[in-house]
PDB file of C-alpha atoms in Angstrom:
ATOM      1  CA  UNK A   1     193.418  86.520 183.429  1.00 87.00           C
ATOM      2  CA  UNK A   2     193.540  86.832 187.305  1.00 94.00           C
ATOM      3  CA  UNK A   3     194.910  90.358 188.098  1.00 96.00           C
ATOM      4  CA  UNK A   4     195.096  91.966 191.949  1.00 97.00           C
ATOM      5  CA  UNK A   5     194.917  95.025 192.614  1.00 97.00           C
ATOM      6  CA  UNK A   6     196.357  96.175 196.083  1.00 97.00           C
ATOM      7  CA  UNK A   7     195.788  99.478 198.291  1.00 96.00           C
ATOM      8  CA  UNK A   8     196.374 101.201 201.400  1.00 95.00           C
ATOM      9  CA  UNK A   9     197.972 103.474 203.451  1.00 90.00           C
ATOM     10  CA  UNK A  10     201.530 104.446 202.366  1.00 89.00           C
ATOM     11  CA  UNK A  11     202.852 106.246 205.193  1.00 97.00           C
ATOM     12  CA  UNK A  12     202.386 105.426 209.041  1.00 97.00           C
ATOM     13  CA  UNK A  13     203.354 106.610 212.645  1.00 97.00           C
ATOM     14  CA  UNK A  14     205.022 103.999 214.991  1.00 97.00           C
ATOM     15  CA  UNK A  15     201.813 102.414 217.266  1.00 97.00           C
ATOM     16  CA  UNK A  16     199.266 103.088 214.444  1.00 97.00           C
ATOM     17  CA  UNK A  17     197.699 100.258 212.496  1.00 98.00           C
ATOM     18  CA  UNK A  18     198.665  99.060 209.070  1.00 98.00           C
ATOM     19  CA  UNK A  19     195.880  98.479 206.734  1.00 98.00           C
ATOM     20  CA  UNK A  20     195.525  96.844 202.617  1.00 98.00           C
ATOM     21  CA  UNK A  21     193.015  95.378 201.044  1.00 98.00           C
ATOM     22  CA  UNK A  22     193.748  93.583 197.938  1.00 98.00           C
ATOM     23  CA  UNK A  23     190.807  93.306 195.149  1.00 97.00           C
ATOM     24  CA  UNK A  24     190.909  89.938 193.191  1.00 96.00           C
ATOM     25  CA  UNK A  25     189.818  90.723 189.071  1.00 95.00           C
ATOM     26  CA  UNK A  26     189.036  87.373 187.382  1.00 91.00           C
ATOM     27  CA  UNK A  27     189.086  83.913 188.164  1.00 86.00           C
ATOM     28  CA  UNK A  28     187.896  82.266 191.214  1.00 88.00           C
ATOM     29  CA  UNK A  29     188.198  83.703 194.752  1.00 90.00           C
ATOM     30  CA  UNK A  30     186.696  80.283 196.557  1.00 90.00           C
ATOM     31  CA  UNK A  31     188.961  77.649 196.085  1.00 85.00           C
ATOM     32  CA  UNK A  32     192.510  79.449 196.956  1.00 93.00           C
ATOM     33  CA  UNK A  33     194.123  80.597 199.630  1.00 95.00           C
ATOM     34  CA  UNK A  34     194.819  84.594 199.795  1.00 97.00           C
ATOM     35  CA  UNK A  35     198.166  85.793 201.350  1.00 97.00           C
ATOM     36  CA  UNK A  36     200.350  88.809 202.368  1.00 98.00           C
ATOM     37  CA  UNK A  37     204.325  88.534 202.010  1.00 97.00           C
ATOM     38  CA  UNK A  38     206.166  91.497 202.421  1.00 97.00           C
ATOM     39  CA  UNK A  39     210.148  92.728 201.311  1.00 97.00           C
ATOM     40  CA  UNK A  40     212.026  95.575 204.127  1.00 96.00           C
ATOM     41  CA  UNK A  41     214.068  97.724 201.881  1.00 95.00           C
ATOM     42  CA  UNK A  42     216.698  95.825 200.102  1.00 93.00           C
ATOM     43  CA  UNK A  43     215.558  92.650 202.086  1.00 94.00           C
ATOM     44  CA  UNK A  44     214.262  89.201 201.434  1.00 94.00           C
ATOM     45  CA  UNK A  45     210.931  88.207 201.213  1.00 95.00           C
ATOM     46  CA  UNK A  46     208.890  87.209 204.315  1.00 95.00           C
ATOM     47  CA  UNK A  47     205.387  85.539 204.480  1.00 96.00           C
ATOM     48  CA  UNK A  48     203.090  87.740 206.994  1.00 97.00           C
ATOM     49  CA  UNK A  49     199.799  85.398 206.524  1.00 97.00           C
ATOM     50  CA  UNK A  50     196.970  83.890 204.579  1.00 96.00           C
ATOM     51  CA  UNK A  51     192.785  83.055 204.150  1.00 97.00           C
ATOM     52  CA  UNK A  52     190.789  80.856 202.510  1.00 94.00           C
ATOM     53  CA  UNK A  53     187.063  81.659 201.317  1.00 89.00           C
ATOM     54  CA  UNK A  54     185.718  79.761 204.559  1.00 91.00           C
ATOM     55  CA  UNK A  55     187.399  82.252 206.410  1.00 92.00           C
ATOM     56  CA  UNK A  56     190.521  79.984 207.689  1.00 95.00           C
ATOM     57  CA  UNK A  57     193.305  82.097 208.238  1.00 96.00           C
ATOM     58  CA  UNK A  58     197.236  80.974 208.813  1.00 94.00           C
ATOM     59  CA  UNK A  59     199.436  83.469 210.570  1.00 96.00           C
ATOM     60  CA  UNK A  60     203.382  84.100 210.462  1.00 95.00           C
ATOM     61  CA  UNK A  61     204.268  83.012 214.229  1.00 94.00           C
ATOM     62  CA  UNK A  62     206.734  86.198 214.619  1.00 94.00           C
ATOM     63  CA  UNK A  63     204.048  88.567 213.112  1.00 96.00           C
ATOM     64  CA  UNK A  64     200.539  86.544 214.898  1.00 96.00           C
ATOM     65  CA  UNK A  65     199.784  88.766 217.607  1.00 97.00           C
ATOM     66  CA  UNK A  66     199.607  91.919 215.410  1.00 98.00           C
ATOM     67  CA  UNK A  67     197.861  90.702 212.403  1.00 98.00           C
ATOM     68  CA  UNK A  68     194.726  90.247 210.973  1.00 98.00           C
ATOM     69  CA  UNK A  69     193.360  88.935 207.823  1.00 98.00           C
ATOM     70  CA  UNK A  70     190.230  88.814 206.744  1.00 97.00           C
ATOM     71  CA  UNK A  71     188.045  88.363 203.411  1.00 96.00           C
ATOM     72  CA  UNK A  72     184.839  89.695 201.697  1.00 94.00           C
ATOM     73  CA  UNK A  73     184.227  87.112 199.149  1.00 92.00           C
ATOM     74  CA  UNK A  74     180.863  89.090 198.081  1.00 92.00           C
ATOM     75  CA  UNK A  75     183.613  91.561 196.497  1.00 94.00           C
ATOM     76  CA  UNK A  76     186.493  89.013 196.193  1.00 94.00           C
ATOM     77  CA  UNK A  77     188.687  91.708 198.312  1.00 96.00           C
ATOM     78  CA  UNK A  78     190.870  90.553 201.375  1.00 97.00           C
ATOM     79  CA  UNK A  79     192.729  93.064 204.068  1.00 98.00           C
ATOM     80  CA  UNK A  80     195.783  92.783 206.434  1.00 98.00           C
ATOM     81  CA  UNK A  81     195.657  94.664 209.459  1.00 98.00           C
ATOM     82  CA  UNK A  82     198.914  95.022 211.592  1.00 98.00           C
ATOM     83  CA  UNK A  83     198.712  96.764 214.620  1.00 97.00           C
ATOM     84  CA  UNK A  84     201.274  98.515 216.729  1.00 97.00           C
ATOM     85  CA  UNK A  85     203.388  99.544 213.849  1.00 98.00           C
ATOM     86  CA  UNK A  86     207.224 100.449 213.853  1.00 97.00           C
ATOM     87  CA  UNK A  87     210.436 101.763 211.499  1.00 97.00           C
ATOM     88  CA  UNK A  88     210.642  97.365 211.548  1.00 97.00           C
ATOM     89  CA  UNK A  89     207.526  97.324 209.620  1.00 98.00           C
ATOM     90  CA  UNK A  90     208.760  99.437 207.105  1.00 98.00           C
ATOM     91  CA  UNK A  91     208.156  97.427 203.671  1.00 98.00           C
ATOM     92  CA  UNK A  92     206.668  96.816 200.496  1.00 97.00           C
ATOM     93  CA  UNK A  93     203.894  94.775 200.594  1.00 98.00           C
ATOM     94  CA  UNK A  94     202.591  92.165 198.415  1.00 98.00           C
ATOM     95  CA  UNK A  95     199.113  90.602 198.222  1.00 98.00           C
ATOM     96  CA  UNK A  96     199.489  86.989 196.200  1.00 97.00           C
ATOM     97  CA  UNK A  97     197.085  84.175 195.647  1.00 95.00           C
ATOM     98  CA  UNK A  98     197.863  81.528 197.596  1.00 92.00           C
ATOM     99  CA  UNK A  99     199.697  79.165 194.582  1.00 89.00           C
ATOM    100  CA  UNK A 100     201.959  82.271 194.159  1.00 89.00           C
ATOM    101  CA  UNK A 101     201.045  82.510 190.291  1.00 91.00           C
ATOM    102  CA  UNK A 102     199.226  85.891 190.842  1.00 94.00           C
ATOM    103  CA  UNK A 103     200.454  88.737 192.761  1.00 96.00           C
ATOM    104  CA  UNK A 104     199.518  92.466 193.068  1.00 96.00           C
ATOM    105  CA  UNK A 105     201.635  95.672 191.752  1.00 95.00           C
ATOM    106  CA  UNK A 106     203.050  95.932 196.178  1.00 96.00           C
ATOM    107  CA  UNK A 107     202.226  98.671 198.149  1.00 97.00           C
ATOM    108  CA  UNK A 108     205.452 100.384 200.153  1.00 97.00           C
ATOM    109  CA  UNK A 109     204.610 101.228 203.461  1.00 98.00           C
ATOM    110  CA  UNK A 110     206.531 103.164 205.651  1.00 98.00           C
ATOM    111  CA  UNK A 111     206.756 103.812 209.799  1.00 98.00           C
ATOM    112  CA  UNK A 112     208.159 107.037 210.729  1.00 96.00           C
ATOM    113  CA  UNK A 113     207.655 109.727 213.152  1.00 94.00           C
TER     114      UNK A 113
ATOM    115  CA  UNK B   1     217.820  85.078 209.947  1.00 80.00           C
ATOM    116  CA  UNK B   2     215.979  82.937 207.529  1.00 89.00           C
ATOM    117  CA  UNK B   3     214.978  79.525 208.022  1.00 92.00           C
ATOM    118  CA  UNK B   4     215.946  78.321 204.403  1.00 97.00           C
ATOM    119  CA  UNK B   5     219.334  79.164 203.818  1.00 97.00           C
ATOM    120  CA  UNK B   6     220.662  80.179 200.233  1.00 98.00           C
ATOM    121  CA  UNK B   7     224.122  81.527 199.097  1.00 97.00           C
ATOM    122  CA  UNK B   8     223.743  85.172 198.621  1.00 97.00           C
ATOM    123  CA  UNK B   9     225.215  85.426 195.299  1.00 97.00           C
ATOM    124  CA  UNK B  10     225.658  83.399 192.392  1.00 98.00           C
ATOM    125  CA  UNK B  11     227.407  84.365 189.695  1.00 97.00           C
ATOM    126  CA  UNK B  12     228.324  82.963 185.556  1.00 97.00           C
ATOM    127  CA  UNK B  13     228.668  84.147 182.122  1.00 97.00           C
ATOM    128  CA  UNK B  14     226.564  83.887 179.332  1.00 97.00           C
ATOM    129  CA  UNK B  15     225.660  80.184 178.132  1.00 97.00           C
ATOM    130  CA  UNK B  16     226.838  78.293 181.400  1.00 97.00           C
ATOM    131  CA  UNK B  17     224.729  76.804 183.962  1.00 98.00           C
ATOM    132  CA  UNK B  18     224.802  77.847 187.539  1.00 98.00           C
ATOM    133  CA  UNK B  19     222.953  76.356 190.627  1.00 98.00           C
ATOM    134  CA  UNK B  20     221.282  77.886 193.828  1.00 98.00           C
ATOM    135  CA  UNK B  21     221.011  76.078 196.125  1.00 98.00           C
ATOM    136  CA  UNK B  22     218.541  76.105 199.348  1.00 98.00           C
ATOM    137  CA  UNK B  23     218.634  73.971 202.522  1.00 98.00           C
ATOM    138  CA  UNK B  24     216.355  73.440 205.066  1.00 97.00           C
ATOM    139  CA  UNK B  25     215.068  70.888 207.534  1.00 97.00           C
ATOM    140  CA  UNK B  26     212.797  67.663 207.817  1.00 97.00           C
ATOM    141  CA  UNK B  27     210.136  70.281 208.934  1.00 97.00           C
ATOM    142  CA  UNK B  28     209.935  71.979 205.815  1.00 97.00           C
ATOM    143  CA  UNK B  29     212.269  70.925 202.372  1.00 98.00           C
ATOM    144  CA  UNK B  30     211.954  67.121 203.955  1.00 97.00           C
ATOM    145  CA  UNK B  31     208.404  66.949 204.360  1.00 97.00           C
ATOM    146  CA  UNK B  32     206.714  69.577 201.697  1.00 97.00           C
ATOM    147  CA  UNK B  33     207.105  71.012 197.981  1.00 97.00           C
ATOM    148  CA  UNK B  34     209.592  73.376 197.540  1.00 97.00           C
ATOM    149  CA  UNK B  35     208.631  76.561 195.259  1.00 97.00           C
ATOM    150  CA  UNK B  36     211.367  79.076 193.467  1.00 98.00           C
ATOM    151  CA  UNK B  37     210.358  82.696 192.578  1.00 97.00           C
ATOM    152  CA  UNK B  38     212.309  85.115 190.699  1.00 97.00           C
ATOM    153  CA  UNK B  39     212.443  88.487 191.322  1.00 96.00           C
ATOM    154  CA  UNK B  40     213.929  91.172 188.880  1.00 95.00           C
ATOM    155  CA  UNK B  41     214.523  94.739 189.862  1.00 89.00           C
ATOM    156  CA  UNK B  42     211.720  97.177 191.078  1.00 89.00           C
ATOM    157  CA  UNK B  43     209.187  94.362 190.271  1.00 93.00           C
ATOM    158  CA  UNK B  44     206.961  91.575 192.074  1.00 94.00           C
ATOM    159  CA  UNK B  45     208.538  88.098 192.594  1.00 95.00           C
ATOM    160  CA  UNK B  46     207.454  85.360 189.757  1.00 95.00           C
ATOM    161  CA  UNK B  47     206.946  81.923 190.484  1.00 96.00           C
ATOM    162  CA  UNK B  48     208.979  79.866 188.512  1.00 97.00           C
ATOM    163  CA  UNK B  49     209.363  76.561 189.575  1.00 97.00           C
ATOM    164  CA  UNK B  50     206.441  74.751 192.267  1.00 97.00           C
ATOM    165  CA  UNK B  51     206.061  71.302 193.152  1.00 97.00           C
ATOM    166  CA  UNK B  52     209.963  71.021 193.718  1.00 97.00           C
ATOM    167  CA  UNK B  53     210.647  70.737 189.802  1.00 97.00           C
ATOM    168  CA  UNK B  54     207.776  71.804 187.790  1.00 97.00           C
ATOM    169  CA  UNK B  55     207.607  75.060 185.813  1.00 97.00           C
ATOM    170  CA  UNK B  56     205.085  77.708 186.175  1.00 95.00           C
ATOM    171  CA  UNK B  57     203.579  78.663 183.155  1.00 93.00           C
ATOM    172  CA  UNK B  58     205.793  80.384 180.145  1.00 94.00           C
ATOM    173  CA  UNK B  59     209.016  79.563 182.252  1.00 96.00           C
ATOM    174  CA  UNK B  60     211.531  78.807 179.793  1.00 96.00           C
ATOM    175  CA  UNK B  61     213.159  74.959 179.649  1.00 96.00           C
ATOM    176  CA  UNK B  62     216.527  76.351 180.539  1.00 97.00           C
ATOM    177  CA  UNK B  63     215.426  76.821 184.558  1.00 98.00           C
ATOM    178  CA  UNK B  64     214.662  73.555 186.433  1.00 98.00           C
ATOM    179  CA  UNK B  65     214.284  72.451 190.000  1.00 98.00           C
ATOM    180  CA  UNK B  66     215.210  69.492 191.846  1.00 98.00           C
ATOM    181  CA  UNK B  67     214.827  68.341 195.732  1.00 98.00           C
ATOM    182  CA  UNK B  68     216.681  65.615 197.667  1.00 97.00           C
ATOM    183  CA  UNK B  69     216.375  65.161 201.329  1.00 97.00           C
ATOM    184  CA  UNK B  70     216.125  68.454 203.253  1.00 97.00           C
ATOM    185  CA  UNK B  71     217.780  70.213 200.145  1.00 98.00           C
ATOM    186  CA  UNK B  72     216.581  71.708 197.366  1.00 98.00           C
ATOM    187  CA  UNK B  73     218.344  73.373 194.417  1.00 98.00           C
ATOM    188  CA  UNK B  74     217.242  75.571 191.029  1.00 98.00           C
ATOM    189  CA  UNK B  75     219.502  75.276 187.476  1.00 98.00           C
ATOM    190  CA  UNK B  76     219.950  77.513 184.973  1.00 98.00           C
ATOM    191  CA  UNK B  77     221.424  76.703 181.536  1.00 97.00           C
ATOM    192  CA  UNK B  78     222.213  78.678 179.169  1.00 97.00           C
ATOM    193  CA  UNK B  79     222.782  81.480 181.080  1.00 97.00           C
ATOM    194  CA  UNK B  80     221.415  84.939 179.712  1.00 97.00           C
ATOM    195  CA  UNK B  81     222.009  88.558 180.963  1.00 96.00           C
ATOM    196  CA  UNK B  82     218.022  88.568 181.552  1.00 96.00           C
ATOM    197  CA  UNK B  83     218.290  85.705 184.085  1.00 97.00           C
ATOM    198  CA  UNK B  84     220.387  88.683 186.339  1.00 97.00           C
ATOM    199  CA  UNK B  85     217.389  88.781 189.354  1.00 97.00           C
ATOM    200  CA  UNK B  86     216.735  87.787 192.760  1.00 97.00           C
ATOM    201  CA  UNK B  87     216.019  84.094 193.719  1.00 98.00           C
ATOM    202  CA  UNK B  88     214.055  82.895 196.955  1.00 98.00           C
ATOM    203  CA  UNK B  89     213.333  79.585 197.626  1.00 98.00           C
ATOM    204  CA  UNK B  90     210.160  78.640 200.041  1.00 97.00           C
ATOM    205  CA  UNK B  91     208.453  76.161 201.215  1.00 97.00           C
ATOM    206  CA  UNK B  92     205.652  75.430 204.137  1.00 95.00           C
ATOM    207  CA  UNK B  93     206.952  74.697 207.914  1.00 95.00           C
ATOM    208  CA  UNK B  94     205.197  71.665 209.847  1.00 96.00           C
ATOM    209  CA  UNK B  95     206.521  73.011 213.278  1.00 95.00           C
ATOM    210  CA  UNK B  96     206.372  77.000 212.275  1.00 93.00           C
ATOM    211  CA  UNK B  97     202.809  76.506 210.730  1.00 92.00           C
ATOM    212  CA  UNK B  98     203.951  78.967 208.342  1.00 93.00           C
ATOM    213  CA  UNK B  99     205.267  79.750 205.084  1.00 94.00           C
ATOM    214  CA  UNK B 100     209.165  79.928 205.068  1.00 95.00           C
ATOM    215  CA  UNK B 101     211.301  81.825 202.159  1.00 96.00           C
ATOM    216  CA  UNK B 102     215.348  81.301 201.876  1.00 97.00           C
ATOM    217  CA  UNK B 103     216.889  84.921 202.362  1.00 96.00           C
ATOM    218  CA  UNK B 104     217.942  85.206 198.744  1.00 97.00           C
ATOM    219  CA  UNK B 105     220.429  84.653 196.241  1.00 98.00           C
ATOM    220  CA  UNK B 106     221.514  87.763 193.870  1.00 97.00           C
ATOM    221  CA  UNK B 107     222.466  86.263 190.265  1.00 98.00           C
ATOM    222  CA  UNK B 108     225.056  88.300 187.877  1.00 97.00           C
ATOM    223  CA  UNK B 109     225.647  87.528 184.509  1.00 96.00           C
ATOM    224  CA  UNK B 110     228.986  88.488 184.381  1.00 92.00           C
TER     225      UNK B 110
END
């Protein structure tokens, strides 16, 4: 059974950088795509970005110039960086494989002073 | 704003069968597979229908998922007070080059 397992920092000050890594338990890393989604507070769901074992990476157009994903397939981890945080960024956040079957526990992060 | 737009609330009693609907554009619902996810409270979403109509595993016959056009929809017979969750829709964008998910539809079992 494929489990993730998701950490990070939980609580941020507006211009500092977000950082998760997400550690994938079973299964195969290569093969899927690896993604970030992420829910404000009694929001909807919204797709931040996603990487394949090669490295390729696909990037939410609103969200692109503040994020960065990246992948250790040696320990079948991934990480999302966003820089320049604010109160906007404020949100749980989910790490998923990229068919959506598998998703970790979410991490709530939140921006405040 | 989302880019997939879904009522935000559906509502039905026990045994009937409601629909959610989610409508989009020939850049995404036209031209790619549309996936549902259900979310219940204080928990992750769950993928229940892919592929426009087929259901992820251990998904229950009752929900089903259908796609015409730039429109998509998910039914549920049989209503039951455990079906009382969020529902997204989503599917890929051609022009965003991104994943897209409606903004939500909140489901009471009256």
């Amino acid at each position: 059974q494929v489990q993730l397992q998701q950490w990070g920092a939980g609580l941020l000050k507006p211009s500092e950088t977000l950082s998760l890594t997400c550690t994938v338990y079973g299964g195969s890393f290569s093969g899927f795509y690896w993604g970030w989604i992420r829910q404000p507070p009694g929001k909807g769901l919204e797709w931040i970005g996603e990487i394949n074992h090669s490295g390729n990476t696909n990037y939410n157009p609103s969200l692109k110039s503040r994020v960065t994903i990246s992948a250790d397939t040696s320990k079948h981890q991934f990480s999302l960086k966003l820089s320049s945080v604010t109160a906007a960024d404020t949100a749980l956040y989910y790490c998923a494989r990229g068919d959506w079957v598998f998703w970790g526990q979410g991490t709530l992060v939140t921006v405040s002073s | 704003q989302s880019v997939l737009s879904q009522p935000p609330s559906a509502s039905g009693t026990p045994g009937q069968r409601v629909t959610i609907s989610c409508s989009g554009s020939s850049s995404n619902i036209g031209g790619n597979i549309v996936n549902w996810y259900q979310q219940l409270p204080g928990t992750a979403p769950k993928l229940l229908i892919y592929s426009n109509n087929q259901r992820s595993s251990g998904v229950p016959d009752r929900f089903s998922g259908s796609k015409s056009g730039t429109s998509a929809s998910l039914a549920i017979s049989g209503l039951q007070s455990e079906d009382e969750a969020d529902y997204y829709c989503a599917t890929w964008d051609d022009s965003l080059h991104s994943w897209v998910f409606g903004g939500g539809t909140k489901l009471t079992v009256l």
